[in-house]
Structures are given as structure tokens and as C-alpha cells.
XYZ file of N, CA and C in Angstrom:
570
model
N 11.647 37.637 -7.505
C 10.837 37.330 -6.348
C 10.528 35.829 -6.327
N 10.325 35.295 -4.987
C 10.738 33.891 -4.754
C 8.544 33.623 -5.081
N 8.331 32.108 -5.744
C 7.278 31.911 -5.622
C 6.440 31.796 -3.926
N 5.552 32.084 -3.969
C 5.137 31.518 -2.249
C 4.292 30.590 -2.279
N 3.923 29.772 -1.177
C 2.626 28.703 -1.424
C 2.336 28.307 -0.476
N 1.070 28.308 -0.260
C 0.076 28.340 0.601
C 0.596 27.177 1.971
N 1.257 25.955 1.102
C 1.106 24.486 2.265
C 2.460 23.732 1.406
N 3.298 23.058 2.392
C 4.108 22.279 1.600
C 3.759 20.968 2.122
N 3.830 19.880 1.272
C 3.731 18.708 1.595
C 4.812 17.987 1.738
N 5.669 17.311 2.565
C 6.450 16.606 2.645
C 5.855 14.968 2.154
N 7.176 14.343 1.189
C 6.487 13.239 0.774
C 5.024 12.779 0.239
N 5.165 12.255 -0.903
C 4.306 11.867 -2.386
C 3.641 10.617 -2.344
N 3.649 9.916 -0.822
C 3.455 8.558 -0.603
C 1.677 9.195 -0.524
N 0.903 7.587 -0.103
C -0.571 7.497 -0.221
C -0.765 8.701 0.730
N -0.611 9.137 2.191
C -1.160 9.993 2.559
C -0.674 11.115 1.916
N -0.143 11.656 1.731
C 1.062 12.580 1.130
C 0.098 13.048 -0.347
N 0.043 12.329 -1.136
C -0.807 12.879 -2.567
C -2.105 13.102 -2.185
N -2.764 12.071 -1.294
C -4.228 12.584 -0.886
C -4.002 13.959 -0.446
N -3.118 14.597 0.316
C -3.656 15.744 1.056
C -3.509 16.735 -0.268
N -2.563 16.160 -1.087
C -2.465 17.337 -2.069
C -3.390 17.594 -2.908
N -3.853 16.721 -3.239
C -4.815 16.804 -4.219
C -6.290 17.309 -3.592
N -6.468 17.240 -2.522
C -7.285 17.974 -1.364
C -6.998 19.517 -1.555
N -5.925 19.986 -1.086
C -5.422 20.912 -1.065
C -5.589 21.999 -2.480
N -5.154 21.054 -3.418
C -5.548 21.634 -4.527
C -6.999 22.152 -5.130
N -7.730 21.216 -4.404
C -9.390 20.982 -5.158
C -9.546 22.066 -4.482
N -9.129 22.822 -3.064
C -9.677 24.033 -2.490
C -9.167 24.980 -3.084
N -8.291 24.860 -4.300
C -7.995 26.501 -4.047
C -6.544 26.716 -3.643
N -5.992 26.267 -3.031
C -4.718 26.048 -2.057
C -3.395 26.021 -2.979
N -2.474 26.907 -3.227
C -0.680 26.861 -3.658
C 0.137 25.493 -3.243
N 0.036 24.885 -3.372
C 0.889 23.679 -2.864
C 2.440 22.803 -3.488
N 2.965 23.192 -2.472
C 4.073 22.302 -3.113
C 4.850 21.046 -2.336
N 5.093 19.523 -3.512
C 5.477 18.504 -2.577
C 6.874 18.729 -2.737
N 7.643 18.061 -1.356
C 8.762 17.938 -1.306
C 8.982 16.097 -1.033
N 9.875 16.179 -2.070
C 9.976 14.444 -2.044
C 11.443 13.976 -1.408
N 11.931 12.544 -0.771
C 12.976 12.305 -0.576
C 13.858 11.684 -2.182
N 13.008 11.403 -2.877
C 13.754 10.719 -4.315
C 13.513 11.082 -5.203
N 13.864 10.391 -6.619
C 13.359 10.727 -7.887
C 12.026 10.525 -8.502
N 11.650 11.024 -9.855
C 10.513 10.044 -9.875
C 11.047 8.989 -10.854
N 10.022 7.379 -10.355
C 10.109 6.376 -10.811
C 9.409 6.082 -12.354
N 10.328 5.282 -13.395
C 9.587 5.414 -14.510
C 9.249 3.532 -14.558
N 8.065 3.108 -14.466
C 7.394 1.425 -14.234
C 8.207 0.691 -15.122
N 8.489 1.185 -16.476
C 8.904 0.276 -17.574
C 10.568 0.116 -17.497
N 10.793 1.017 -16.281
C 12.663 1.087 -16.505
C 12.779 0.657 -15.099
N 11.885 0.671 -14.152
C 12.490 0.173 -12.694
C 12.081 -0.756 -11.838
N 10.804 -1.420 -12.866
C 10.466 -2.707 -12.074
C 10.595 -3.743 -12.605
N 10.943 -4.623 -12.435
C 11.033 -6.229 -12.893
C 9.836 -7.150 -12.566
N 8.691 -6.693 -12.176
C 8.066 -7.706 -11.502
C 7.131 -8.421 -12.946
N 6.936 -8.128 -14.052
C 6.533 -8.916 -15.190
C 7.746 -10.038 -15.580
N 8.934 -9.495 -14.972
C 9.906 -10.760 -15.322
C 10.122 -12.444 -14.086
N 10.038 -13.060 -15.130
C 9.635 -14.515 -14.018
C 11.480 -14.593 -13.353
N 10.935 -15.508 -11.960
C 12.091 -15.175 -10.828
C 13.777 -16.093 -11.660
N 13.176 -16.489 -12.636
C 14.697 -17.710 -13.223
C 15.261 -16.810 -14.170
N 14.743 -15.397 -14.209
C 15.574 -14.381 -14.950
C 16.067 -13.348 -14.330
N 15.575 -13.435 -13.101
C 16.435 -12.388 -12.629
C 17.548 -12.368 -11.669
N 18.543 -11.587 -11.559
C 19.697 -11.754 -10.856
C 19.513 -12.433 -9.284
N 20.542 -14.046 -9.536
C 20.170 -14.713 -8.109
C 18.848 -15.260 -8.245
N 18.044 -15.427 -9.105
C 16.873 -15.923 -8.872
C 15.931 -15.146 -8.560
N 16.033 -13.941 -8.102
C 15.001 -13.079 -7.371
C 15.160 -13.365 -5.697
N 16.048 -14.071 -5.411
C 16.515 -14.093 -4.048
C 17.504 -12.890 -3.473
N 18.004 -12.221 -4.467
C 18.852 -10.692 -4.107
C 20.724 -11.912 -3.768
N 20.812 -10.625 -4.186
C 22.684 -10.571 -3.767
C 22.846 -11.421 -2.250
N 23.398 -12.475 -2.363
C 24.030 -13.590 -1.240
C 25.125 -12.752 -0.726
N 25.697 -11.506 -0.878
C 26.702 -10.424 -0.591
C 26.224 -9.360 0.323
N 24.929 -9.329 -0.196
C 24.333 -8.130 0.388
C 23.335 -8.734 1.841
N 23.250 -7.748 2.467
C 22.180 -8.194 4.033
C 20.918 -8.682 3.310
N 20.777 -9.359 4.017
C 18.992 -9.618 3.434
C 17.899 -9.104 4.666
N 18.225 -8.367 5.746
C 17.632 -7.783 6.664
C 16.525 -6.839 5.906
N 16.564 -6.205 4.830
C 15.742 -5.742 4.498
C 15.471 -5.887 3.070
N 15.513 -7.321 2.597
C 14.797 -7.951 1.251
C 13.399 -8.190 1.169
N 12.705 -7.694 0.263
C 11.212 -7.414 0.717
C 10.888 -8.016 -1.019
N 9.744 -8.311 -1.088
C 9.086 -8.545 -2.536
C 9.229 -7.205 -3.249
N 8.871 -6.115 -2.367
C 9.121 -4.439 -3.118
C 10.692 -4.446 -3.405
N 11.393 -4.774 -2.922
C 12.542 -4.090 -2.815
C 13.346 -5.383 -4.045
N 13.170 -6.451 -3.978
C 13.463 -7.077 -4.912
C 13.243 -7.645 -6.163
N 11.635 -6.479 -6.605
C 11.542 -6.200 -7.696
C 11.199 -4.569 -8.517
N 12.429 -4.026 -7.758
C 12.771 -2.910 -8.107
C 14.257 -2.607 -9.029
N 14.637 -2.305 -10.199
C 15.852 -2.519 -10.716
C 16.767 -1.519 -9.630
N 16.850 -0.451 -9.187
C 16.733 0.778 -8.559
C 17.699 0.155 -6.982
N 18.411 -0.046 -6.160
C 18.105 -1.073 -5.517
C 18.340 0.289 -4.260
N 18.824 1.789 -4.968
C 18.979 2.891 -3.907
C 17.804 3.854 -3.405
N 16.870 3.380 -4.016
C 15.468 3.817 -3.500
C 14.827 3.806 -2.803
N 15.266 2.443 -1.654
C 15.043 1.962 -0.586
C 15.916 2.335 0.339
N 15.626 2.989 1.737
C 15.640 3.281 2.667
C 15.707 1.710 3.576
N 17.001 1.863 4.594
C 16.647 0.621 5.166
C 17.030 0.291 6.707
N 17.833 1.419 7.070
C 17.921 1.676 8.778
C 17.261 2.616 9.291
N 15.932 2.470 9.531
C 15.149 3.147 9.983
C 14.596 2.370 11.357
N 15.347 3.165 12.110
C 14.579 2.863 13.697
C 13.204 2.410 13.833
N 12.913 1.271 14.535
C 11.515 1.523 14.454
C 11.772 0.168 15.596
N 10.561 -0.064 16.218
C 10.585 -1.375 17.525
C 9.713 -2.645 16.577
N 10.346 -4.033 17.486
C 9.657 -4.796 17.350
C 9.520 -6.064 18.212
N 8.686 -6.765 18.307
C 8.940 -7.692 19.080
C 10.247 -8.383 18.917
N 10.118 -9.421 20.281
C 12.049 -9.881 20.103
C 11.812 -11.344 19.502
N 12.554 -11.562 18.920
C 12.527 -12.935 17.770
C 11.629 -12.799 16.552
N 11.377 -11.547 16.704
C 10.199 -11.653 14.899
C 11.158 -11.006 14.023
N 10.809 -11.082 13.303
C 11.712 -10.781 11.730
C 10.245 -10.029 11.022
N 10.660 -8.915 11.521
C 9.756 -7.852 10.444
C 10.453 -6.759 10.299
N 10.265 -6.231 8.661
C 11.076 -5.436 8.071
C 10.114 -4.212 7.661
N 10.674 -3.011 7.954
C 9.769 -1.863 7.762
C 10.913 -1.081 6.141
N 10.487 -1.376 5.247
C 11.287 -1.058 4.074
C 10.497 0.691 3.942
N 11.326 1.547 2.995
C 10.816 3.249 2.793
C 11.399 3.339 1.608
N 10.106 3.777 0.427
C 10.537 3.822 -0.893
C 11.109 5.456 -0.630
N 12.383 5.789 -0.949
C 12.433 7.059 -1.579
C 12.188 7.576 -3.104
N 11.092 7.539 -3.450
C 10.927 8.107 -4.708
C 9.433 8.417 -4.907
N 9.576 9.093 -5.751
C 8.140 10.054 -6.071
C 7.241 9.029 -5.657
N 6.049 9.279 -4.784
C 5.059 8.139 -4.949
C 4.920 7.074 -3.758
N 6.310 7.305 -3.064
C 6.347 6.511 -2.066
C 6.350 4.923 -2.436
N 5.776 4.259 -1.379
C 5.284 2.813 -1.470
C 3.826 2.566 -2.478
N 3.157 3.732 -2.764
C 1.965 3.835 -3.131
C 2.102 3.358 -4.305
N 3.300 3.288 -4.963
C 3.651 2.638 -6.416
C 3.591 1.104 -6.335
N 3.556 0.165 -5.528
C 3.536 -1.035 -5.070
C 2.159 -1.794 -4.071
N 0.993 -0.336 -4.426
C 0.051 -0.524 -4.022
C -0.943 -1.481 -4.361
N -1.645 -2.365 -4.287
C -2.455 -3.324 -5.046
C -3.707 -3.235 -5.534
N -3.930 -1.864 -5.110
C -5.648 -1.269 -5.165
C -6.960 -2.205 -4.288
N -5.793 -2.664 -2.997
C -7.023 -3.153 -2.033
C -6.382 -2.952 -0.834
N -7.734 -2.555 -0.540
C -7.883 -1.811 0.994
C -9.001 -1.862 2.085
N -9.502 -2.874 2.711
C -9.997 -3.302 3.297
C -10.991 -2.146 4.345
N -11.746 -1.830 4.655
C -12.516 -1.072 5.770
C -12.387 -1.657 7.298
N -12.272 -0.825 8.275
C -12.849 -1.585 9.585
C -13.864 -1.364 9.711
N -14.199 -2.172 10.524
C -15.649 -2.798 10.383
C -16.268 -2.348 11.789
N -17.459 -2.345 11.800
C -18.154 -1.987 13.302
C -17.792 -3.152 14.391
N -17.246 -3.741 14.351
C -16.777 -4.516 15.362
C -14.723 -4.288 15.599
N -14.263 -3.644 14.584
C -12.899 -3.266 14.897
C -12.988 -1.913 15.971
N -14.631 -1.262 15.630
C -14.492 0.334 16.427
C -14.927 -0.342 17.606
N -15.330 -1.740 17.855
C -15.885 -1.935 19.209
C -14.867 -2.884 20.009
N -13.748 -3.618 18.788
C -13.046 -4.150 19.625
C -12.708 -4.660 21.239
N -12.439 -3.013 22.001
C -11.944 -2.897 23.210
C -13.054 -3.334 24.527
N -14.412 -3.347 23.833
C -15.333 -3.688 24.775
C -15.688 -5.102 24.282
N -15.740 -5.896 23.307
C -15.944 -6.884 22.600
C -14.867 -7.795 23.636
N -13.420 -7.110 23.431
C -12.571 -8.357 24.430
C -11.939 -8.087 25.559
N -12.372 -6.785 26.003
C -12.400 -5.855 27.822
C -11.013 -5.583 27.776
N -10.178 -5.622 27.006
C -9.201 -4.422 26.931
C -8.995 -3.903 26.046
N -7.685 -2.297 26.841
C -7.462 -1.255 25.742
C -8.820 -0.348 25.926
N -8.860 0.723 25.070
C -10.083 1.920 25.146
C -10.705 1.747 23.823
N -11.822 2.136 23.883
C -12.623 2.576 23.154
C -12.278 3.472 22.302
N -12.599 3.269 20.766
C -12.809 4.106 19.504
C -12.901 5.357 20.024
N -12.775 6.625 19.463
C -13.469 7.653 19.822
C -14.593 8.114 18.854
N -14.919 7.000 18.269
C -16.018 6.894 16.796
C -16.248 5.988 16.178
N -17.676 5.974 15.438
C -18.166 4.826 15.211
C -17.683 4.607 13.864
N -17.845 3.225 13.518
C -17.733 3.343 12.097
C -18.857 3.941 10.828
N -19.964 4.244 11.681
C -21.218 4.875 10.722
C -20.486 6.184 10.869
N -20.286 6.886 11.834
C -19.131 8.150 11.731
C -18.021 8.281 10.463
N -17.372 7.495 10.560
C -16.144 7.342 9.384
C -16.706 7.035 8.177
N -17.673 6.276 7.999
C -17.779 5.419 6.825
C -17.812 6.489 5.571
N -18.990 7.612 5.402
C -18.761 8.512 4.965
C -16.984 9.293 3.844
N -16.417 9.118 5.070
C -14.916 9.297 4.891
C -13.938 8.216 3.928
N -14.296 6.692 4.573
C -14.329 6.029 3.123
C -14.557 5.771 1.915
N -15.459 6.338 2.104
C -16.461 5.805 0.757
C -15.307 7.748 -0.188
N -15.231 8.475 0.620
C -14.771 9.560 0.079
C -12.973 9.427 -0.783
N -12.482 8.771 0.343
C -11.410 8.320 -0.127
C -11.034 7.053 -1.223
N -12.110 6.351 -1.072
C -12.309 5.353 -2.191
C -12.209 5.585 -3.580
N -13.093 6.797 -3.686
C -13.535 7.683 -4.864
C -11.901 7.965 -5.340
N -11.416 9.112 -4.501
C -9.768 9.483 -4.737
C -8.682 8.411 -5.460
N -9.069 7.435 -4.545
C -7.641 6.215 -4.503
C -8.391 4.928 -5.834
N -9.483 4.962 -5.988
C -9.645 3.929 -6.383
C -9.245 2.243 -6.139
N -10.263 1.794 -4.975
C -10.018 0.617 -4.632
C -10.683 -0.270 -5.131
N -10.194 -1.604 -5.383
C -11.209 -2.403 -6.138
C -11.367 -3.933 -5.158
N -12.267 -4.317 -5.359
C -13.029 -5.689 -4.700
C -13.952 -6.022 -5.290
N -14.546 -6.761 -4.437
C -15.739 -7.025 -4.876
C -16.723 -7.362 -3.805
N -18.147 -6.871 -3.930
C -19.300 -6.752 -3.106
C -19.464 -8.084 -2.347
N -19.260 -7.861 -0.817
C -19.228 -9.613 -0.603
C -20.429 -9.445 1.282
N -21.099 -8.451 1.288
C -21.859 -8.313 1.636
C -21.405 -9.021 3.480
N -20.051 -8.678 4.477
C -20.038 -9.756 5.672
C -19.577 -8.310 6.579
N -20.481 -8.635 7.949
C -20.255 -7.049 8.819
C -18.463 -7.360 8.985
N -17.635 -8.539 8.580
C -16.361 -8.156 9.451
C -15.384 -7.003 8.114
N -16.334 -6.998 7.080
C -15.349 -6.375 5.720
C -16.528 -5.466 5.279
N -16.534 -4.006 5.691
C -17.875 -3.554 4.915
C -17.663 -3.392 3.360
N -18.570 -3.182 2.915
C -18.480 -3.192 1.350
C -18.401 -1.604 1.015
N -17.297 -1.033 0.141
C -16.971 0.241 -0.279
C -17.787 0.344 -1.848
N -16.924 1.457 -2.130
C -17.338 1.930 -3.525
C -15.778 1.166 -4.112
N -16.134 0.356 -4.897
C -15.202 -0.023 -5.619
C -14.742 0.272 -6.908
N -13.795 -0.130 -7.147
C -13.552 -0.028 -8.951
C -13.854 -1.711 -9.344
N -13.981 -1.935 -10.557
C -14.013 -3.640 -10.609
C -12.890 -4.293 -10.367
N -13.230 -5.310 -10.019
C -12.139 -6.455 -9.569
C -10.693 -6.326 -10.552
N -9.676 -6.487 -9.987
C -8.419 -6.711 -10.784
C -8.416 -7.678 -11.257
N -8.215 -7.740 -12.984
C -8.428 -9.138 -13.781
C -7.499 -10.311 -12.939
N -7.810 -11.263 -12.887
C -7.059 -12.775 -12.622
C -5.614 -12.516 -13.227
N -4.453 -12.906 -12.884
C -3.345 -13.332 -13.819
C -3.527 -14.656 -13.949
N -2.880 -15.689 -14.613
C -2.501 -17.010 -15.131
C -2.581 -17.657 -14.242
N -1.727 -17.626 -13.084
C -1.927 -18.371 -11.966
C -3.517 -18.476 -10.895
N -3.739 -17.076 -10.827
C -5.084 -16.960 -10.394
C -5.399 -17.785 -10.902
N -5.799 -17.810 -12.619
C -6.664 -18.814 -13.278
C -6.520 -20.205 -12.802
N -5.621 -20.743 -13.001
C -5.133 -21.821 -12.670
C -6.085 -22.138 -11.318
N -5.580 -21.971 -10.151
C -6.101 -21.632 -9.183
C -7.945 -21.988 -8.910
N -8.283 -21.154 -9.962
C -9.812 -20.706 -9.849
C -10.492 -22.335 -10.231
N -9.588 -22.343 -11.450
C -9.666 -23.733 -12.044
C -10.195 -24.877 -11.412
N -8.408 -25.443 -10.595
C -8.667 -26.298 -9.623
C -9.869 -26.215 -8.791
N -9.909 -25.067 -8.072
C -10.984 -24.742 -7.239
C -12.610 -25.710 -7.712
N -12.812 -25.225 -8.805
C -14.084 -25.418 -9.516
C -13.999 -27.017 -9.753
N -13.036 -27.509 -9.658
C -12.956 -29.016 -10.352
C -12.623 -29.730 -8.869
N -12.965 -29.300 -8.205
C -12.664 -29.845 -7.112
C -13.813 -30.073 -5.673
């Protein structure tokens, strides 16, 4: 006899694991269906390796299209994981690339653990600059919902108290790398 289950999830990306893990906390049979494998960090990313070691510089194959060379996609060892004719519109003369991880996890593996809120003036936008419609909700409505998903995803920042960025439940700040430092450095001496 075949297993049964309650809900299938298509795709493991950020919305995709939230619902599951939702799903699960109720009670709920669930099973994901993914387009790829799963990814192992220590065998398929390069991004701890500096760009004068890696193939081409980290500029990708001069052979290959660069229509869809992305910072994700060119520090992935993997280079079939990426999805890259995918219909989608854009303005005419812009150069924007909509890249699709196929593998467990989606893009969510290339996530940075920041995620910004809209703010009570993004839900008011449409009356703020008289076009387009109105929110169908406030952000005191949603906020709730953030602060819920925050918890889940773990986002980190830091408390900076300005109505255009509300302040969430965070995790602590992501340490500085080297350059940050550097950076912070100058800043201070300056």
C-alpha cells in the first residue's frame, strides 16, 4: 500500500520550507517535491575562495553566455543547478537576470539572513504619490505576521529605530568579515 499525505509541497525554496514546516507543526503528512538534488556547502560553493583562484577569475567561462552569470551562479561549483531560460518580462534595454536554483533549498541557500519589513508608508504608498491602489492592509495588520516569520527564518540586523525600516525580532548582527573591518576602520578615522 502506497503511503498517503495530507499536502504536497512543490519546491524547498524560502516560501516552500516555511509552509512545510507550518504544515508540520499542525499535525499535517507532508511531502516536498523538489526540482534538484540536495546541495552539500563544503563541496558546491566556492565563495570562501578569493576571485584569483578561481576558474577565469570568477568572471565564468568567456565560452559560455554570460546572460545569466550572477554572483549565485558563479560561486557555485555545480554550474547545472541553475535554471536559466525562464520566461519572464522586462524592461527594454535593462539587463536583469532572473537566475532558479534547482536544488534542495532553492535560492534560500544564498540567503543573507536580511530581510527588510515594509514600512507604514510602503502600505500607504499609492495615496502618498496618487497612483496605483491602495494596500488592502495596514502594516499594524501584518506586522504581527513578521515578527512570526522572523522567529521561523531567523533574520538578523540591527535595532535602528526609522518608520522607513521597522525594527523586527532579530537574531544578532552577522559578524563583520575583513573587509567590513577594513571599511568600519576607515570610516572611524575619517
Amino acid at each position: 500500500m502506497r503511503k498517503q499525505y495530507d499536502v504536497i509541497v512543490v519546491g524547498t525554496g524560502a516560501g516552500g520550507s516555511t509552509a512545510i514546516k507550518a504544515l508540520c507543526e499542525a499535525g499535517l503528512n507532508v511531502v516536498a517535491l523538489n526540482s534538484g538534488r540536495p546541495i552539500n556547502p563544503a563541496k558546491d560553493f566556492s565563495g570562501h575562495i578569493r576571485d584569483f583562484e578561481l576558474p577565469f577569475r570568477g568572471l565564468g567561462d568567456p565560452k559560455v553566455s554570460k546572460s545569466w552569470v550572477t554572483c549565485e551562479t558563479e560561486r557555485t561549483t555545480d554550474k547545472n543547478i541553475w535554471e536559466h531560460d525562464i520566461g519572464y518580462t522586462k524592461a527594454e534595454d535593462t539587463e536583469w537576470v532572473w537566475s532558479r536554483c534547482k536544488a534542495v533549498g532553492g535560492k534560500a541557500n544564498f540567503w543573507g539572513r536580511s530581510s527588510a519589513r515594509f514600512s507604514e508608508m510602503d502600505f500607504r504608498a499609492a495615496r502618498e504619490d496618487g497612483a496605483d491602489i491602495e494596500w488592502p492592509i495596514s502594516y499594524q495588520e501584518i506586522a504581527p505576521y513578521y515578527d512570526r516569520v522572523e522567529r521561523y527564518i531567523g533574520v538578523a540586523s540591527t535595532v535602528q529605530n526609522r518608520p522607513s525600516n521597522p525594527d523586527g525580532i532579530y537574531l544578532r548582527p552577522i559578524p563583520f568579515r575583513a573587509h567590513d573591518q577594513i571599511l568600519q576602520k576607515m570610516k572611524k578615522n575619517h
